[in-house]
C-alpha positions as CSV (number, residue, x, y, z in Angstrom):
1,X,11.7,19.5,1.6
2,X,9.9,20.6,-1.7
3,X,6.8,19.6,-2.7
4,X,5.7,18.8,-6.0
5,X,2.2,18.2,-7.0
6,X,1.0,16.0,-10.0
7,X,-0.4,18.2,-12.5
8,X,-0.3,16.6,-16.1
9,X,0.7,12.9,-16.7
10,X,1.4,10.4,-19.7
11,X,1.0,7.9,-17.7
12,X,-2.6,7.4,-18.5
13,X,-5.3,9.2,-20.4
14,X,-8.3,11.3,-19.5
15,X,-10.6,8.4,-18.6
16,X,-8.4,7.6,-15.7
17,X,-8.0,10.9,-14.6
18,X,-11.7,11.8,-14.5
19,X,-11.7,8.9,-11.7
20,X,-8.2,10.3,-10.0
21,X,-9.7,13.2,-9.4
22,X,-13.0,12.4,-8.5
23,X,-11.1,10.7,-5.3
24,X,-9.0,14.4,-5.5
25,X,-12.6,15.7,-4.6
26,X,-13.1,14.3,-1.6
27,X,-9.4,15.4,-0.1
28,X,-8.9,19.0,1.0
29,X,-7.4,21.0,-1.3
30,X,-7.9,21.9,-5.2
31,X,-5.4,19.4,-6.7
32,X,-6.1,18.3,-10.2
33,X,-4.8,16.1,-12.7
34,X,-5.0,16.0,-16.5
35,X,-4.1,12.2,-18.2
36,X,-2.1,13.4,-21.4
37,X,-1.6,9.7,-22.0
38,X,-3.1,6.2,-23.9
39,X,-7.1,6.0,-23.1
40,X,-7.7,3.7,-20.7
41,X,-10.5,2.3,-18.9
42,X,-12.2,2.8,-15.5
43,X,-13.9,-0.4,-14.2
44,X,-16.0,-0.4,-10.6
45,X,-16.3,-3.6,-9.5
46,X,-17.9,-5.0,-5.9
47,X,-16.0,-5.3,-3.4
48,X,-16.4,-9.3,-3.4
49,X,-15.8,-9.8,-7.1
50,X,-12.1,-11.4,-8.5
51,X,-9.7,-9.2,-9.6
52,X,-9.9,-7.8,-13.0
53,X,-7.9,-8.7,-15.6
54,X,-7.0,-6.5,-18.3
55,X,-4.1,-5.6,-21.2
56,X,-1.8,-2.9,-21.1
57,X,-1.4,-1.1,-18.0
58,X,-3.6,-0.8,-15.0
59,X,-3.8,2.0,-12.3
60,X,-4.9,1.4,-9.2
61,X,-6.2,3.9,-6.9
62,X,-6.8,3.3,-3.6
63,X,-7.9,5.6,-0.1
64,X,-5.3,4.2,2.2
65,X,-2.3,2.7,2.5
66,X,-3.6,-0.8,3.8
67,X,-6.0,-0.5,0.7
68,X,-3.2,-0.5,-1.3
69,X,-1.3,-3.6,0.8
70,X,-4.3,-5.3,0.3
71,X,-4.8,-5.1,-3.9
72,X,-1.2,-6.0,-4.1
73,X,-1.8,-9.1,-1.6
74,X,-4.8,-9.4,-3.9
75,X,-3.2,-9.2,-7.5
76,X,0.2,-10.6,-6.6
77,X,0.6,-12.9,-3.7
78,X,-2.9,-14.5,-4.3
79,X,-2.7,-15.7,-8.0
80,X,0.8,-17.4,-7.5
81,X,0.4,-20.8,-9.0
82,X,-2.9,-19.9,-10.5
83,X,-2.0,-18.1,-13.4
84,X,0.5,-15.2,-14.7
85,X,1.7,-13.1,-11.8
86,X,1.2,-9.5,-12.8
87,X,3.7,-7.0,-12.5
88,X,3.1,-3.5,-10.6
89,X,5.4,-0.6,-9.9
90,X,4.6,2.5,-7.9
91,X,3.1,5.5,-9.7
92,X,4.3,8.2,-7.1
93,X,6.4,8.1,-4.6
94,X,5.7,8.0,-0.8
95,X,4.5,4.3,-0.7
96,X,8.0,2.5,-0.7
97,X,7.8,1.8,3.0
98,X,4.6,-0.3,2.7
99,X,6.2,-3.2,1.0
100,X,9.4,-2.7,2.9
101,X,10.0,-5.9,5.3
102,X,11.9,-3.4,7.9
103,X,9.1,-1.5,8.4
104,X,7.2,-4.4,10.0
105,X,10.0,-6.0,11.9
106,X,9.6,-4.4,15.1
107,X,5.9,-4.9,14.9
108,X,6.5,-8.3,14.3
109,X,9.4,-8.8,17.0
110,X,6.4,-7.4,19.8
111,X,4.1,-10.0,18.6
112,X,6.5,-13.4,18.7
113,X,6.8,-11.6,22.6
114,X,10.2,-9.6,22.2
115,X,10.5,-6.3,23.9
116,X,10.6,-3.4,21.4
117,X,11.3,0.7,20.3
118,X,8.6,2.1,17.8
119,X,8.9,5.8,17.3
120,X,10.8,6.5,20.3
121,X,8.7,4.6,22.7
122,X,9.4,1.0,24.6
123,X,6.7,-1.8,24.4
124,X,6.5,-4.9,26.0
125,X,3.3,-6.4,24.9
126,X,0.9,-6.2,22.0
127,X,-1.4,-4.7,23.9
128,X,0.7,-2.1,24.8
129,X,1.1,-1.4,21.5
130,X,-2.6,-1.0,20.3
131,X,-3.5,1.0,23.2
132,X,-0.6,3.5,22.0
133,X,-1.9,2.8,18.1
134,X,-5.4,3.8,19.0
135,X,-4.2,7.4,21.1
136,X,-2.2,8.3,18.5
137,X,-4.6,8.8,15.5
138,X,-1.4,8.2,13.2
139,X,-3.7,6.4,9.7
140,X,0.1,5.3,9.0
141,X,0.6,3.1,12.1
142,X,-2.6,1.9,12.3
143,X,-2.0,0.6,9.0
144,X,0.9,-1.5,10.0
145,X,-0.8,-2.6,12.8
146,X,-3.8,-3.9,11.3
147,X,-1.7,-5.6,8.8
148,X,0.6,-7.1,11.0
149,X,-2.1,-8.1,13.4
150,X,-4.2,-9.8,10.2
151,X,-1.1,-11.2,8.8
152,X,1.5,-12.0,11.4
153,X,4.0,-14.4,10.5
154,X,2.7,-14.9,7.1
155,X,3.9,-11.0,6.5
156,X,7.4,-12.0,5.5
157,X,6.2,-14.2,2.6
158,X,3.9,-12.4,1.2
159,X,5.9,-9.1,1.1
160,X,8.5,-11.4,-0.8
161,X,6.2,-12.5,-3.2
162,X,4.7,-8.6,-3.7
163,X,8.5,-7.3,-4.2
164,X,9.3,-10.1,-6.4
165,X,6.1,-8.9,-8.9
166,X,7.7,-5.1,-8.9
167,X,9.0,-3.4,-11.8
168,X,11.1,-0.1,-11.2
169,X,9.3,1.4,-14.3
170,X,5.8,1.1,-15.1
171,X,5.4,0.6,-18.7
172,X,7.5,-2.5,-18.0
């Protein structure tokens, strides 16, 4: 498969992009982007205070894929009934999998006790599972671990309300 790297973007402006690849700067590699788009506005708020609210659109950057699960749980699922549910759509690709209910069913089949195949190998118990999560190094799995493990049978719902927020473009 090719790969294409993210060079220029009108998806947001230079403000945006200075913070982009300041998180590019900690990754291996030499990767760069330029924002060609709108200015926008690059806000760093503590880890404990609510989410921000602003016009126009909002990128999101975040270090892992659970980060990511949890800004949408965050944004989306949280403020239902309190307010205007946001809409968010994916900026690249890759991250489709993370919101996808059939990624978690097997994970979530081992936990209600049923036996279970994840990447090729058999488990019959949670345990078995986390033991297998932790020798693997995989930041992926873990991920769905940790999520389903937080989250259990609550996962269904609030990966329904998440999809439900999405927008296939962006500027929607």
């Amino acid at each position: 498969a090719n790969e294409f790297r993210l060079s220029e973007t009108w998806r947001f402006g230079p403000e945006i992009a200075a913070a982009v690849n300041a998180v590019l700067g900690l990754t291996p590699g030499d990767q760069r982007v330029v924002g060609k788009g709108a200015p926008g506005h690059v806000v760093c708020p503590s880890p404990d205070a609510p989410p921000l609210r602003l016009d126009g659109p909002l990128v999101i950057v975040t270090r892992s894929n659970k980060g990511m699960f949890e800004e949408l749980k965050e944004r989306v699922a949280d403020v239902r009934g309190a307010g205007t549910v946001p809409t968010w759509s994916f900026v690249g690709g890759g991250m489709q999998d993370f919101v996808n209910p059939k990624t978690f069913e097997p994970f979530l089949k081992l936990l209600r006790g049923e036996k279970v195949r994840i990447r090729g190998e058999e488990f019959e118990t949670w345990e078995e599972l986390k033991e297998y999560v932790e020798d693997e190094g995989d930041s992926k799995l873990a991920a769905t671990f940790e999520i389903v493990e937080h989250y259990g049978e609550d996962l269904p719902e609030l990966l329904e309300q998440i999809r439900a927020a999405r927008v296939e473009d962006w500027r929607e």
